[in-house]
mmCIF file of C-alpha atoms in Angstrom:
data_model
loop_
_atom_site.group_PDB
_atom_site.id
_atom_site.type_symbol
_atom_site.label_atom_id
_atom_site.label_comp_id
_atom_site.label_asym_id
_atom_site.label_seq_id
_atom_site.Cartn_x
_atom_site.Cartn_y
_atom_site.Cartn_z
ATOM 1 C CA MET A 208 102.953 -11.153 18.272
ATOM 2 C CA ASN A 209 101.068 -9.973 21.032
ATOM 3 C CA THR A 210 100.419 -13.151 23.269
ATOM 4 C CA TRP A 211 99.436 -11.178 25.993
ATOM 5 C CA GLN A 212 96.037 -12.297 27.779
ATOM 6 C CA PRO A 213 93.632 -10.373 30.025
ATOM 7 C CA PRO A 214 93.182 -11.042 33.679
ATOM 8 C CA GLU A 215 90.285 -13.359 34.775
ATOM 9 C CA GLU A 216 88.527 -10.485 36.002
ATOM 10 C CA THR A 217 88.493 -6.802 34.670
ATOM 11 C CA PRO A 218 87.077 -3.889 36.451
ATOM 12 C CA VAL A 219 85.198 -1.581 34.405
ATOM 13 C CA TYR A 220 83.983 2.110 35.703
ATOM 14 C CA LEU A 221 81.562 3.267 34.057
ATOM 15 C CA PHE A 222 80.511 6.979 33.546
ATOM 16 C CA LEU A 223 76.992 7.955 32.336
ATOM 17 C CA GLY A 224 74.946 10.872 31.374
ATOM 18 C CA PHE A 225 74.168 13.424 28.426
ATOM 19 C CA LEU A 226 76.686 15.735 26.437
ATOM 20 C CA GLU A 227 77.599 18.609 28.935
ATOM 21 C CA SER A 228 76.716 16.903 32.100
ATOM 22 C CA GLY A 229 80.510 17.070 33.459
ATOM 23 C CA LYS A 230 81.753 13.661 32.785
ATOM 24 C CA THR A 231 84.617 14.517 31.046
ATOM 25 C CA LYS A 232 85.824 16.935 33.606
ATOM 26 C CA PHE A 233 85.314 14.050 36.581
ATOM 27 C CA ILE A 234 87.337 11.508 34.434
ATOM 28 C CA GLN A 235 89.853 14.035 34.054
ATOM 29 C CA GLU A 236 90.332 15.015 37.339
ATOM 30 C CA THR A 237 90.075 11.304 38.577
ATOM 31 C CA LEU A 238 93.046 10.336 36.235
ATOM 32 C CA GLU A 239 95.133 13.379 37.581
ATOM 33 C CA ASP A 240 94.879 11.993 40.973
ATOM 34 C CA LYS A 241 98.003 9.893 41.657
ATOM 35 C CA ARG A 242 95.993 7.868 44.323
ATOM 36 C CA PHE A 243 93.944 6.374 41.287
ATOM 37 C CA ASP A 244 97.475 5.083 39.912
ATOM 38 C CA SER A 245 97.668 1.703 41.030
ATOM 39 C CA GLY A 246 100.421 0.654 38.599
ATOM 40 C CA GLU A 247 97.949 -0.825 36.198
ATOM 41 C CA ASN A 248 97.663 -0.125 32.368
ATOM 42 C CA THR A 249 94.412 1.623 32.117
ATOM 43 C CA LEU A 250 91.997 2.310 29.225
ATOM 44 C CA LEU A 251 89.852 4.832 28.839
ATOM 45 C CA LEU A 252 87.084 4.500 26.104
ATOM 46 C CA VAL A 253 85.176 7.532 24.840
ATOM 47 C CA THR A 254 82.205 6.977 23.016
ATOM 48 C CA GLU A 255 81.227 10.502 22.341
ATOM 49 C CA GLU A 256 82.960 13.721 22.012
ATOM 50 C CA GLY A 257 81.960 16.904 23.605
ATOM 51 C CA GLU A 258 83.341 20.437 24.202
ATOM 52 C CA GLU A 259 85.799 19.104 26.502
ATOM 53 C CA GLU A 260 88.786 17.094 25.418
ATOM 54 C CA TYR A 261 91.161 15.186 27.605
ATOM 55 C CA ASP A 262 94.338 16.239 28.352
ATOM 56 C CA PRO A 263 96.603 13.013 28.618
ATOM 57 C CA SER A 264 99.652 15.157 29.497
ATOM 58 C CA ARG A 265 97.985 16.268 32.710
ATOM 59 C CA PHE A 266 97.497 12.456 33.723
ATOM 60 C CA LYS A 267 98.994 11.049 37.112
ATOM 61 C CA VAL A 268 98.164 7.500 36.216
ATOM 62 C CA ARG A 269 100.889 6.790 34.037
ATOM 63 C CA ARG A 270 99.995 3.952 31.748
ATOM 64 C CA ALA A 271 96.735 5.461 30.568
ATOM 65 C CA PHE A 272 95.240 5.043 27.283
ATOM 66 C CA VAL A 273 92.794 6.942 25.533
ATOM 67 C CA GLU A 274 90.592 5.526 22.721
ATOM 68 C CA VAL A 275 87.526 7.026 21.088
ATOM 69 C CA LEU A 276 85.006 4.449 19.550
ATOM 70 C CA ASN A 277 83.888 5.767 15.884
ATOM 71 C CA GLY A 278 80.374 4.985 16.247
ATOM 72 C CA LYS A 279 78.405 2.454 17.628
ATOM 73 C CA GLU A 280 79.155 -0.254 15.133
ATOM 74 C CA GLU A 281 82.469 -0.419 17.247
ATOM 75 C CA LEU A 282 80.729 -1.577 20.219
ATOM 76 C CA THR A 283 81.112 -5.275 19.651
ATOM 77 C CA GLN A 284 82.883 -7.931 22.124
ATOM 78 C CA GLU A 285 85.352 -8.382 19.381
ATOM 79 C CA HIS A 286 86.583 -4.705 19.243
ATOM 80 C CA LEU A 287 86.681 -4.171 22.597
ATOM 81 C CA SER A 288 88.536 -7.195 23.285
ATOM 82 C CA ALA A 289 90.907 -6.110 20.518
ATOM 83 C CA LEU A 290 91.200 -2.639 22.379
ATOM 84 C CA GLN A 291 91.837 -4.629 25.661
ATOM 85 C CA LYS A 292 94.749 -6.629 24.121
ATOM 86 C CA LYS A 293 96.358 -3.714 22.201
ATOM 87 C CA TYR A 294 96.931 -1.621 25.458
ATOM 88 C CA GLN A 295 97.311 -4.861 27.652
ATOM 89 C CA ALA A 296 94.670 -2.865 29.865
ATOM 90 C CA GLU A 297 94.121 -4.410 33.256
ATOM 91 C CA ARG A 298 91.035 -1.997 34.295
ATOM 92 C CA VAL A 299 88.867 0.258 31.799
ATOM 93 C CA LEU A 300 86.970 3.491 32.181
ATOM 94 C CA VAL A 301 84.082 4.187 29.903
ATOM 95 C CA GLU A 302 82.558 7.614 29.007
ATOM 96 C CA TYR A 303 79.306 6.315 27.906
ATOM 97 C CA ASN A 304 77.531 8.026 25.024
ATOM 98 C CA GLY A 305 74.266 9.161 26.863
ATOM 99 C CA MET A 306 71.983 8.643 23.782
ATOM 100 C CA TRP A 307 72.926 4.991 23.477
ATOM 101 C CA MET A 308 70.905 2.233 25.636
ATOM 102 C CA LEU A 309 72.901 0.513 28.196
ATOM 103 C CA ASP A 310 72.056 -2.807 27.258
ATOM 104 C CA ASP A 311 74.200 -2.236 23.963
ATOM 105 C CA PHE A 312 77.038 -1.608 26.221
ATOM 106 C CA TYR A 313 76.393 -4.612 28.411
ATOM 107 C CA GLU A 314 75.858 -7.304 25.426
ATOM 108 C CA ALA A 315 79.317 -5.854 24.196
ATOM 109 C CA MET A 316 81.534 -6.495 27.185
ATOM 110 C CA PRO A 317 84.045 -9.042 26.884
ATOM 111 C CA GLU A 318 84.186 -12.117 29.046
ATOM 112 C CA GLY A 319 85.809 -11.270 32.284
ATOM 113 C CA TRP A 320 84.929 -7.568 32.640
ATOM 114 C CA MET A 321 83.240 -6.661 35.663
ATOM 115 C CA LEU A 322 81.474 -3.740 36.591
ATOM 116 C CA ALA A 323 83.361 -2.006 39.604
ATOM 117 C CA GLN A 324 81.582 1.472 39.786
ATOM 118 C CA VAL A 325 78.800 3.020 37.974
ATOM 119 C CA MET A 326 78.341 6.942 38.100
ATOM 120 C CA THR A 327 76.002 9.063 36.659
ATOM 121 C CA PHE A 328 76.147 12.640 35.959
ATOM 122 C CA PHE A 329 73.224 15.118 34.800
ATOM 123 C CA ASN A 330 73.733 19.080 33.910
ATOM 124 C CA SER A 331 71.304 20.539 36.499
ATOM 125 C CA SER A 332 69.683 23.157 34.132
ATOM 126 C CA THR A 333 68.767 20.599 31.676
ATOM 127 C CA PHE A 334 67.842 17.574 33.473
ATOM 128 C CA LEU A 335 64.340 18.083 34.063
ATOM 129 C CA THR A 336 63.884 18.846 30.483
ATOM 130 C CA TYR A 337 65.562 15.875 29.349
ATOM 131 C CA ASN A 338 63.534 13.900 31.819
ATOM 132 C CA ALA A 339 60.250 15.199 30.567
ATOM 133 C CA ASN A 340 61.399 14.576 26.859
ATOM 134 C CA MET A 341 63.656 11.518 26.961
ATOM 135 C CA ARG A 342 62.348 9.880 30.305
ATOM 136 C CA GLN A 343 63.500 6.525 28.864
ATOM 137 C CA LEU A 344 66.963 7.533 28.247
ATOM 138 C CA THR A 345 66.893 8.753 31.930
ATOM 139 C CA TYR A 346 65.288 5.926 33.420
ATOM 140 C CA ASP A 347 67.978 3.760 31.712
ATOM 141 C CA LYS A 348 71.158 5.728 33.264
ATOM 142 C CA VAL A 349 69.876 5.820 36.613
ATOM 143 C CA GLN A 350 68.070 2.591 37.269
ATOM 144 C CA GLY A 351 71.465 0.756 37.984
ATOM 145 C CA THR A 352 73.866 3.464 39.034
ATOM 146 C CA GLN A 353 75.417 3.832 42.088
ATOM 147 C CA MET A 354 75.693 7.578 42.452
ATOM 148 C CA VAL A 355 73.650 10.726 40.571
ATOM 149 C CA VAL A 356 75.681 14.048 40.284
ATOM 150 C CA PHE A 357 73.972 16.959 39.505
ATOM 151 C CA ASN A 358 76.280 19.426 38.515
ATOM 152 C CA ARG A 359 76.152 23.334 38.396
ATOM 153 C CA PHE A 360 73.119 22.920 40.975
ATOM 154 C CA PRO A 361 72.558 26.633 42.097
ATOM 155 C CA ALA A 362 72.974 26.821 46.360
ATOM 156 C CA ASP A 363 69.393 28.044 46.498
ATOM 157 C CA ALA A 364 67.290 25.926 44.232
ATOM 158 C CA ASP A 365 64.919 23.352 45.405
ATOM 159 C CA LYS A 366 66.199 19.486 45.555
ATOM 160 C CA MET A 367 62.856 18.034 45.741
ATOM 161 C CA ALA A 368 62.169 17.703 42.092
ATOM 162 C CA TYR A 369 65.276 16.092 41.286
ATOM 163 C CA HIS A 370 65.348 13.965 44.050
ATOM 164 C CA LYS A 371 61.910 12.740 43.023
ATOM 165 C CA VAL A 372 62.493 11.670 39.577
ATOM 166 C CA VAL A 373 65.815 9.427 40.947
ATOM 167 C CA ARG A 374 63.933 8.047 43.810
ATOM 168 C CA GLY A 375 60.919 7.367 41.439
ATOM 169 C CA ILE A 376 63.643 5.055 39.636
ATOM 170 C CA THR A 377 65.979 4.052 42.430
ATOM 171 C CA ARG A 378 66.097 3.972 46.021
ATOM 172 C CA ARG A 379 70.009 2.764 46.205
ATOM 173 C CA ALA A 380 71.468 5.494 44.568
ATOM 174 C CA ASP A 381 73.487 8.292 46.399
ATOM 175 C CA ILE A 382 72.310 11.769 45.101
ATOM 176 C CA VAL A 383 75.341 14.501 44.823
ATOM 177 C CA TYR A 384 74.601 18.346 44.213
ATOM 178 C CA GLU A 385 77.547 19.759 43.214
ATOM 179 C CA HIS A 386 77.267 23.766 43.345
ATOM 180 C CA PRO A 387 79.404 25.917 40.864
ATOM 181 C CA ASP A 388 81.890 27.018 43.511
ATOM 182 C CA GLY A 389 82.897 23.335 43.523
ATOM 183 C CA LYS A 390 81.058 22.580 46.801
ATOM 184 C CA ALA A 391 78.829 19.696 47.175
ATOM 185 C CA ASP A 392 76.469 18.350 49.295
ATOM 186 C CA PHE A 393 74.603 14.863 49.669
ATOM 187 C CA ASP A 394 71.136 14.563 49.430
ATOM 188 C CA ASP A 395 69.653 13.880 52.845
ATOM 189 C CA ILE A 396 65.885 14.337 52.074
ATOM 190 C CA GLU A 397 63.865 11.646 54.306
ATOM 191 C CA ASP A 398 61.924 9.483 51.619
ATOM 192 C CA PRO A 399 59.690 7.084 53.668
ATOM 193 C CA LEU A 400 57.903 3.999 51.938
ATOM 194 C CA PRO A 401 54.085 4.854 51.748
ATOM 195 C CA PHE A 402 53.209 1.829 53.965
ATOM 196 C CA ASP A 403 54.383 0.534 57.288
ATOM 197 C CA ILE A 404 56.775 -2.246 56.723
ATOM 198 C CA ASN A 405 56.754 -2.743 60.845
ATOM 199 C CA ALA A 406 52.734 -3.256 60.782
ATOM 200 C CA PRO A 407 51.327 -6.493 61.957
ATOM 201 C CA VAL A 408 50.017 -6.813 58.244
ATOM 202 C CA VAL A 409 51.536 -4.456 55.932
ATOM 203 C CA GLU A 410 48.508 -3.347 54.079
ATOM 204 C CA ILE A 411 49.759 -2.445 50.271
ATOM 205 C CA GLU A 412 47.221 0.091 48.863
ATOM 206 C CA ASP A 413 46.623 -0.135 44.928
ATOM 207 C CA ARG A 414 48.593 3.063 43.986
ATOM 208 C CA ASP A 415 51.544 1.537 46.280
ATOM 209 C CA TYR A 416 52.311 -1.517 44.464
ATOM 210 C CA ALA A 417 55.257 -0.721 42.672
ATOM 211 C CA PHE A 418 57.170 0.789 45.573
ATOM 212 C CA PHE A 419 56.295 -2.650 47.339
ATOM 213 C CA TYR A 420 57.947 -4.779 44.453
ATOM 214 C CA ARG A 421 60.735 -2.476 44.058
ATOM 215 C CA ASP A 422 61.387 -2.113 47.522
ATOM 216 C CA LEU A 423 61.169 -6.275 48.010
ATOM 217 C CA SER A 424 63.325 -6.761 45.324
ATOM 218 C CA GLU A 425 66.132 -4.604 46.512
ATOM 219 C CA ASN A 426 65.793 -5.275 50.452
ATOM 220 C CA MET A 427 64.361 -8.773 50.571
ATOM 221 C CA LYS A 428 65.766 -9.577 53.886
ATOM 222 C CA ASP A 429 63.709 -6.831 55.256
ATOM 223 C CA TYR A 430 60.388 -8.463 53.951
ATOM 224 C CA ILE A 431 60.953 -12.383 54.820
ATOM 225 C CA GLY A 432 58.737 -13.157 57.580
ATOM 226 C CA LYS A 433 56.375 -10.317 57.169
ATOM 227 C CA THR A 434 52.726 -10.701 56.380
ATOM 228 C CA VAL A 435 51.178 -8.263 53.836
ATOM 229 C CA LYS A 436 47.880 -7.744 52.112
ATOM 230 C CA PHE A 437 47.093 -6.396 48.796
ATOM 231 C CA LYS A 438 44.956 -6.850 45.722
ATOM 232 C CA GLY A 439 46.897 -8.706 42.575
ATOM 233 C CA LEU A 440 46.308 -10.160 39.239
ATOM 234 C CA VAL A 441 46.646 -13.956 38.660
ATOM 235 C CA ALA A 442 48.439 -15.577 36.397
ATOM 236 C CA THR A 443 48.504 -19.350 36.307
ATOM 237 C CA ASN A 444 50.643 -22.094 34.476
ATOM 238 C CA LYS A 445 49.609 -25.589 34.089
ATOM 239 C CA ARG A 446 52.964 -26.696 35.560
ATOM 240 C CA LEU A 447 52.131 -25.307 39.068
ATOM 241 C CA PRO A 448 50.499 -27.437 41.430
ATOM 242 C CA PRO A 449 46.383 -26.702 41.333
ATOM 243 C CA ASP A 450 46.950 -24.103 44.827
ATOM 244 C CA ASN A 451 49.980 -22.252 43.302
ATOM 245 C CA VAL A 452 49.597 -19.213 41.061
ATOM 246 C CA VAL A 453 51.318 -15.688 40.531
ATOM 247 C CA VAL A 454 50.025 -12.895 41.828
ATOM 248 C CA GLY A 455 51.213 -9.390 40.913
ATOM 249 C CA ARG A 456 50.375 -6.112 39.052
ATOM 250 C CA HIS A 457 51.616 -4.389 35.487
ATOM 251 C CA ILE A 458 54.126 -1.957 36.175
ATOM 252 C CA MET A 459 55.341 1.165 34.311
ATOM 253 C CA THR A 460 58.483 2.351 35.575
ATOM 254 C CA CYS A 461 59.257 4.854 32.627
ATOM 255 C CA CYS A 462 57.075 4.526 29.865
ATOM 256 C CA GLU A 463 54.543 2.454 27.983
ATOM 257 C CA ALA A 464 56.837 0.662 26.166
ATOM 258 C CA ASP A 465 58.440 -0.530 29.407
ATOM 259 C CA ILE A 466 55.151 -2.107 31.096
ATOM 260 C CA GLN A 467 55.605 -5.358 32.506
ATOM 261 C CA TYR A 468 53.890 -7.613 34.766
ATOM 262 C CA SER A 469 55.743 -8.460 37.831
ATOM 263 C CA GLY A 470 54.419 -10.846 40.123
ATOM 264 C CA LEU A 471 55.652 -13.464 42.704
ATOM 265 C CA ALA A 472 54.923 -17.213 43.658
ATOM 266 C CA CYS A 473 52.020 -17.459 45.714
ATOM 267 C CA ILE A 474 50.593 -20.766 47.701
ATOM 268 C CA LEU A 475 46.917 -20.326 48.086
ATOM 269 C CA PRO A 476 45.017 -21.383 51.143
ATOM 270 C CA ARG A 477 43.308 -23.852 49.020
ATOM 271 C CA GLN A 478 42.282 -24.898 45.490
ATOM 272 C CA MET A 479 40.608 -21.545 44.183
ATOM 273 C CA ASP A 480 40.161 -22.719 40.472
ATOM 274 C CA LEU A 481 41.512 -19.377 39.671
ATOM 275 C CA LYS A 482 42.057 -18.309 36.049
ATOM 276 C CA THR A 483 44.780 -15.674 34.316
ATOM 277 C CA ARG A 484 43.832 -12.362 34.858
ATOM 278 C CA ASP A 485 41.461 -12.876 37.445
ATOM 279 C CA TRP A 486 41.934 -10.410 40.568
ATOM 280 C CA ILE A 487 42.220 -11.436 44.033
ATOM 281 C CA GLU A 488 42.954 -9.731 47.639
ATOM 282 C CA ILE A 489 45.413 -12.083 49.535
ATOM 283 C CA THR A 490 46.790 -11.962 52.951
ATOM 284 C CA ALA A 491 50.042 -13.858 52.961
ATOM 285 C CA LYS A 492 53.519 -14.128 54.830
ATOM 286 C CA ILE A 493 56.678 -13.952 52.587
ATOM 287 C CA GLN A 494 58.784 -16.770 52.784
ATOM 288 C CA LEU A 495 62.387 -17.149 51.198
ATOM 289 C CA MET A 496 61.826 -20.782 49.442
ATOM 290 C CA LYS A 497 62.522 -22.742 46.191
ATOM 291 C CA HIS A 498 59.806 -22.174 43.664
ATOM 292 C CA THR A 499 59.207 -23.471 39.847
ATOM 293 C CA ILE A 500 58.771 -19.687 38.693
ATOM 294 C CA TYR A 501 62.213 -18.833 40.146
ATOM 295 C CA ARG A 502 64.407 -21.763 39.233
ATOM 296 C CA GLY A 503 65.578 -21.960 42.682
ATOM 297 C CA LYS A 504 64.651 -19.694 45.781
ATOM 298 C CA GLY A 505 62.464 -16.497 45.833
ATOM 299 C CA PRO A 506 60.161 -14.741 47.794
ATOM 300 C CA VAL A 507 56.836 -16.718 48.053
ATOM 301 C CA LEU A 508 53.530 -15.485 48.958
ATOM 302 C CA VAL A 509 52.251 -18.272 51.620
ATOM 303 C CA ALA A 510 48.465 -16.975 51.893
ATOM 304 C CA SER A 511 46.638 -17.522 54.749
ATOM 305 C CA ALA A 512 43.346 -15.767 53.241
ATOM 306 C CA ALA A 513 42.568 -15.600 49.377
ATOM 307 C CA GLU A 514 39.247 -13.986 47.863
ATOM 308 C CA LYS A 515 38.330 -12.889 44.472
ATOM 309 C CA CYS A 516 37.703 -9.427 43.889
ATOM 310 C CA ALA A 517 36.676 -6.646 41.692
ATOM 311 C CA PRO A 518 39.742 -4.968 39.703
ATOM 312 C CA PRO A 519 40.831 -1.607 41.278
ATOM 313 C CA ALA A 520 40.039 1.454 39.437
ATOM 314 C CA GLU A 521 43.578 1.860 38.345
ATOM 315 C CA GLN A 522 45.107 -1.263 37.398
ATOM 316 C CA LEU A 523 48.595 -0.326 36.112
ATOM 317 C CA ALA A 524 50.927 0.378 38.971
ATOM 318 C CA THR A 525 53.247 3.439 38.482
ATOM 319 C CA PHE A 526 55.987 5.606 40.658
ATOM 320 C CA TYR A 527 53.833 8.272 40.267
#
């Protein structure tokens, strides 16, 4: 009888990308590196089979076990927990199917599994086509990653098109271009914000709200105490005080299916009798405060000026 119990925290190394993107090669080389052998039982979960196959005889990680999932129906907490217990795995590597959405994996993660590293791989010769035709899948694999690797990248190719796609999704991920000769270089293209964050009043143009909202979410400490000015769409709630509203815009990150309202709590300078879907132009200082809409602390716009205004010509905010 197997009485082994998993550790309180199991580190998970997640490798993302489409077929023939280089995931298998990278994982094989990782398991061939004796520096990755920490003495722990390591479970490699494979959710798709490409042209390359694993060669466990070359692994330097001595206690590594490869398990192939036979379809998405096996992507469940119960099955993954059973596999962890079967191999007494203390860490997990996952080669994830590029056609599956990541939420399916996150929902299937057993209790105690914690993401330690997320890397995304793309074949540079097919990436732009994949992005044009399957934008939602590309976005899904890039939005939370720590590193994007473009394999088989020609030494003389223009990096800007690839850079723009990644930076349109996240500013956090490192970008690496790996060339056919094995050499690699990091993306060093400067990507300044489309507004001056150090201005006395940070003016956010209509076309730049998506960038502002994302950068605020990712680098909140840089915005606390700053004064901003922008036009926003109002949302009201009867549970809020009469001088409190939410101000934001609808943002499309990758396609029409993921359009969502992204707003911030706002304390108006006076009661204005605003209604949901009114547009206002506000000047406000961003403060980190407790607020009902956050169920705790969050960025609150403490407005010094607010006036109703006409809707902008382009009401939908995007990263394009």
